Coordinates of C-alpha atoms in Angstrom, one line a residue:
Chain L
E1 CA 0.0 0.0 0.0
T2 CA 1.6 3.2 -1.1
G3 CA 1.2 6.4 0.9
V4 CA 0.6 10.0 -0.3
T5 CA 3.3 11.3 -2.6
Q6 CA 3.8 14.9 -3.5
S7 CA 5.9 16.6 -6.1
P8 CA 8.1 18.5 -6.3
T9 CA 9.5 18.5 -2.8
H10 CA 11.0 22.0 -3.1
L11 CA 10.2 24.9 -5.4
I12 CA 11.4 28.5 -5.8
K13 CA 9.2 30.9 -7.7
T14 CA 9.2 34.7 -8.3
R15 CA 6.4 36.9 -7.1
G16 CA 3.6 37.1 -9.7
Q17 CA 4.4 33.7 -11.3
Q18 CA 2.1 30.7 -11.3
V19 CA 2.8 27.3 -9.7
T20 CA 1.3 23.8 -9.9
L21 CA 1.8 21.3 -7.2
R22 CA 0.9 17.6 -7.6
C23 CA -0.4 14.9 -5.3
S24 CA -1.0 11.2 -5.7
S25 CA -3.4 9.9 -3.1
Q26 CA -3.0 6.7 -1.1
S27 CA -4.4 3.6 -2.7
G28 CA -8.1 3.2 -2.0
H29 CA -8.6 6.9 -1.1
N30 CA -11.0 8.9 -3.1
T31 CA -10.7 12.3 -1.4
V32 CA -7.8 14.8 -1.5
S33 CA -7.5 17.8 0.7
W34 CA -4.9 20.5 0.5
Y35 CA -3.4 22.4 3.5
Q36 CA -1.0 25.4 3.7
Q37 CA 1.5 25.3 6.6
A38 CA 3.4 28.5 7.2
L39 CA 6.6 28.3 9.2
G40 CA 5.9 27.6 12.8
Q41 CA 2.2 27.3 12.4
G42 CA -0.4 24.6 12.1
P43 CA -1.7 23.6 8.7
Q44 CA -4.7 25.6 7.4
F45 CA -7.3 24.0 5.1
I46 CA -7.3 25.3 1.6
F47 CA -9.9 23.0 -0.1
Q48 CA -11.0 19.4 -0.6
Y49 CA -11.8 17.5 -3.8
Y50 CA -14.1 14.5 -3.8
R51 CA -15.1 12.7 -7.0
E52 CA -13.3 15.3 -9.1
E53 CA -15.3 18.2 -7.7
E54 CA -14.5 20.8 -5.0
N55 CA -16.2 19.7 -1.9
G56 CA -15.3 22.5 0.5
R57 CA -13.0 25.5 0.7
G58 CA -11.2 27.4 3.5
N59 CA -10.5 31.1 3.7
F60 CA -8.3 31.3 0.6
P61 CA -8.7 33.6 -2.4
P62 CA -9.8 32.3 -5.8
R63 CA -6.2 32.4 -7.1
F64 CA -5.8 29.1 -5.3
S65 CA -7.5 26.5 -7.4
G66 CA -7.3 22.8 -7.9
L67 CA -8.2 19.7 -9.8
Q68 CA -8.8 16.1 -9.1
F69 CA -8.4 13.4 -11.8
P70 CA -10.3 10.2 -12.3
N71 CA -7.4 8.2 -10.6
Y72 CA -8.0 10.5 -7.6
S73 CA -4.7 12.3 -7.9
S74 CA -4.8 16.1 -7.6
E75 CA -3.2 19.4 -8.4
L76 CA -3.0 22.6 -6.6
N77 CA -2.6 25.7 -8.7
V78 CA -1.7 29.1 -7.3
N79 CA -1.7 32.2 -9.6
A80 CA -0.1 35.6 -9.1
L81 CA 2.1 34.3 -6.4
E82 CA 2.7 36.6 -3.4
L83 CA 5.6 36.5 -0.9
D84 CA 3.1 35.3 1.8
D85 CA 2.4 32.2 -0.2
S86 CA 5.8 30.9 0.9
A87 CA 4.9 27.8 2.9
L88 CA 4.8 24.0 3.1
Y89 CA 1.8 22.8 1.1
L90 CA 0.4 19.5 2.3
C91 CA -1.8 17.1 0.5
A92 CA -3.9 14.7 2.6
S93 CA -5.9 11.8 1.2
S94 CA -8.9 10.1 2.8
V95 CA -11.8 7.9 2.1
N96 CA -15.2 9.5 1.5
R97 CA -14.5 13.1 2.4
G98 CA -12.4 12.5 5.5
G99 CA -14.7 10.5 7.7
G100 CA -12.0 7.8 8.2
G101 CA -9.1 10.1 8.9
Y102 CA -6.4 11.6 6.8
T103 CA -3.0 10.5 5.5
F104 CA -0.7 13.3 4.8
G105 CA 2.1 13.5 2.3
S106 CA 5.5 15.1 3.1
G107 CA 4.6 18.3 1.4
T108 CA 6.0 20.7 -1.1
R109 CA 8.1 23.5 0.2
L110 CA 7.3 26.6 -1.9
T111 CA 9.5 29.7 -1.6
V112 CA 8.3 32.9 -3.3
V113 CA 11.0 35.5 -3.8
Chain K
Q1 CA -10.6 33.3 14.4
Q2 CA -8.4 30.7 16.1
Q3 CA -10.8 27.9 16.9
V4 CA -8.3 25.6 18.5
K5 CA -5.8 27.0 21.0
Q6 CA -2.7 24.9 21.9
S7 CA -0.1 25.3 24.7
P8 CA 2.7 25.4 25.4
Q9 CA 4.5 26.5 22.3
S10 CA 7.6 24.6 23.3
L11 CA 8.3 21.9 25.9
I12 CA 11.5 20.4 27.1
V13 CA 11.3 17.1 29.1
Q14 CA 13.9 14.7 30.4
K15 CA 14.0 11.2 29.1
G16 CA 11.5 9.1 31.1
G17 CA 9.4 12.1 32.1
I18 CA 5.8 12.9 31.2
S19 CA 5.0 15.4 28.4
I20 CA 1.7 17.2 28.6
I21 CA 0.3 19.3 25.8
N22 CA -3.1 21.1 26.1
C23 CA -5.7 22.3 23.7
A24 CA -8.9 24.2 24.0
Y25 CA -11.6 24.6 21.4
E26 CA -14.5 27.0 20.9
N27 CA -16.8 25.4 18.5
T28 CA -19.1 22.9 20.2
A29 CA -19.9 21.3 16.9
F30 CA -16.5 19.6 16.8
D31 CA -16.9 15.9 17.3
Y32 CA -13.5 14.4 16.4
F33 CA -10.2 15.4 18.1
P34 CA -7.0 13.9 16.6
W35 CA -3.4 14.5 17.6
Y36 CA -0.7 14.6 14.9
Q37 CA 3.1 14.2 15.2
Q38 CA 5.3 16.0 12.7
F39 CA 9.0 15.5 12.2
P40 CA 11.1 18.0 10.2
G41 CA 10.7 17.7 6.5
K42 CA 7.7 15.3 6.9
G43 CA 3.9 15.7 6.9
P44 CA 1.8 15.3 10.0
A45 CA 1.1 11.7 11.0
L46 CA -1.9 10.7 13.0
L47 CA -0.9 9.7 16.6
I48 CA -4.2 9.1 18.4
A49 CA -7.7 10.5 18.2
I50 CA -10.8 10.7 20.4
R51 CA -14.5 11.4 20.1
P52 CA -16.4 13.3 22.8
D53 CA -18.4 10.3 24.0
V54 CA -15.3 9.1 26.0
S55 CA -13.2 11.0 28.5
E56 CA -9.9 9.2 28.0
K57 CA -8.2 7.1 25.3
K58 CA -4.9 5.3 25.7
E59 CA -2.6 3.8 23.0
G60 CA 0.7 2.6 24.3
R61 CA 2.5 5.5 25.9
F62 CA 0.1 8.1 24.5
T63 CA -3.1 9.1 26.3
I64 CA -5.8 11.7 25.3
S65 CA -7.8 13.2 28.2
F66 CA -11.0 14.9 27.1
N67 CA -13.1 17.4 29.1
K68 CA -16.3 18.1 27.2
S69 CA -17.7 20.7 29.6
A70 CA -14.5 22.7 29.7
K71 CA -14.0 22.2 26.0
Q72 CA -10.4 21.1 26.5
F73 CA -8.4 18.1 25.6
S74 CA -4.8 17.1 26.3
L75 CA -2.1 14.7 25.1
H76 CA 0.0 12.9 27.7
I77 CA 3.2 11.1 26.6
M78 CA 4.4 8.8 29.3
D79 CA 8.0 7.7 29.6
S80 CA 9.1 10.3 27.0
Q81 CA 11.9 9.2 24.7
P82 CA 14.4 11.3 22.6
G83 CA 12.7 9.8 19.6
D84 CA 9.5 11.5 20.6
S85 CA 11.2 14.9 19.9
A86 CA 8.9 16.4 17.2
T87 CA 6.2 19.0 16.8
Y88 CA 2.7 17.9 18.0
F89 CA -0.5 19.4 16.7
C90 CA -4.0 19.0 18.1
A91 CA -6.8 19.3 15.7
A92 CA -10.6 19.1 15.5
S93 CA -13.2 18.5 12.9
K94 CA -17.0 18.7 12.8
P95 CA -19.6 17.0 10.8
G96 CA -20.1 18.4 7.3
S97 CA -19.4 17.9 3.7
A98 CA -15.6 18.2 3.8
R99 CA -14.8 17.4 7.5
Q100 CA -11.7 19.5 7.3
L101 CA -9.3 19.6 10.2
T102 CA -8.8 22.8 12.2
F103 CA -5.3 22.6 13.7
G104 CA -3.7 24.2 16.8
S105 CA -0.5 26.2 16.4
G106 CA 1.7 23.3 17.5
T107 CA 4.0 22.4 20.3
Q108 CA 7.7 21.7 19.7
L109 CA 8.7 18.9 22.1
T110 CA 12.3 18.2 22.9
V111 CA 13.1 15.1 25.0
L112 CA 16.6 15.3 26.5
P113 CA 18.6 12.1 26.8

């Protein structure tokens, strides 16, 4: 049974650019959630995808968007990057929208300069 | 609005001692309270979780104590080991479409050999 894998592990972007982060969910999981973890803080919920549709969203602007594919993998896209977007982005997969708990990936460390 | 408050921010314990981390929540709709352990460069990993119908849950050296009336819960790590040195996050979730996790701000635990 494979866990949650995220790519890339590290990324440096310039302010104003766009970035795409990728996540492969754990085998058997059909739900993917994305979290942003700023340095020294707890993760904050960005949004969740279930059956290829956005199923819930936290307090993040529309320039944060996502996709889920038929194989349940997912992408997080961030447009018009700002310096404050620098953070660890975590993907968490689960069964049926999180009722059975979450498995987190190791994250993508995004630095915006 | 910080819905889950965690303390202390950092904790230093001698090997063999008891580590205690506390959390308080505001939203009485929360019905699932997990604790996560995070090592540097890794995503959070579920340690132990509790639902409000019980006051205590123990798994090995880890115990959650839950006080519904006070809206507080705590993690006790018995016989703390240097390998327990990590950041610990409490979290909470409530029934709903996405069942997202609301995290505390984290406690950095250092267990001295």
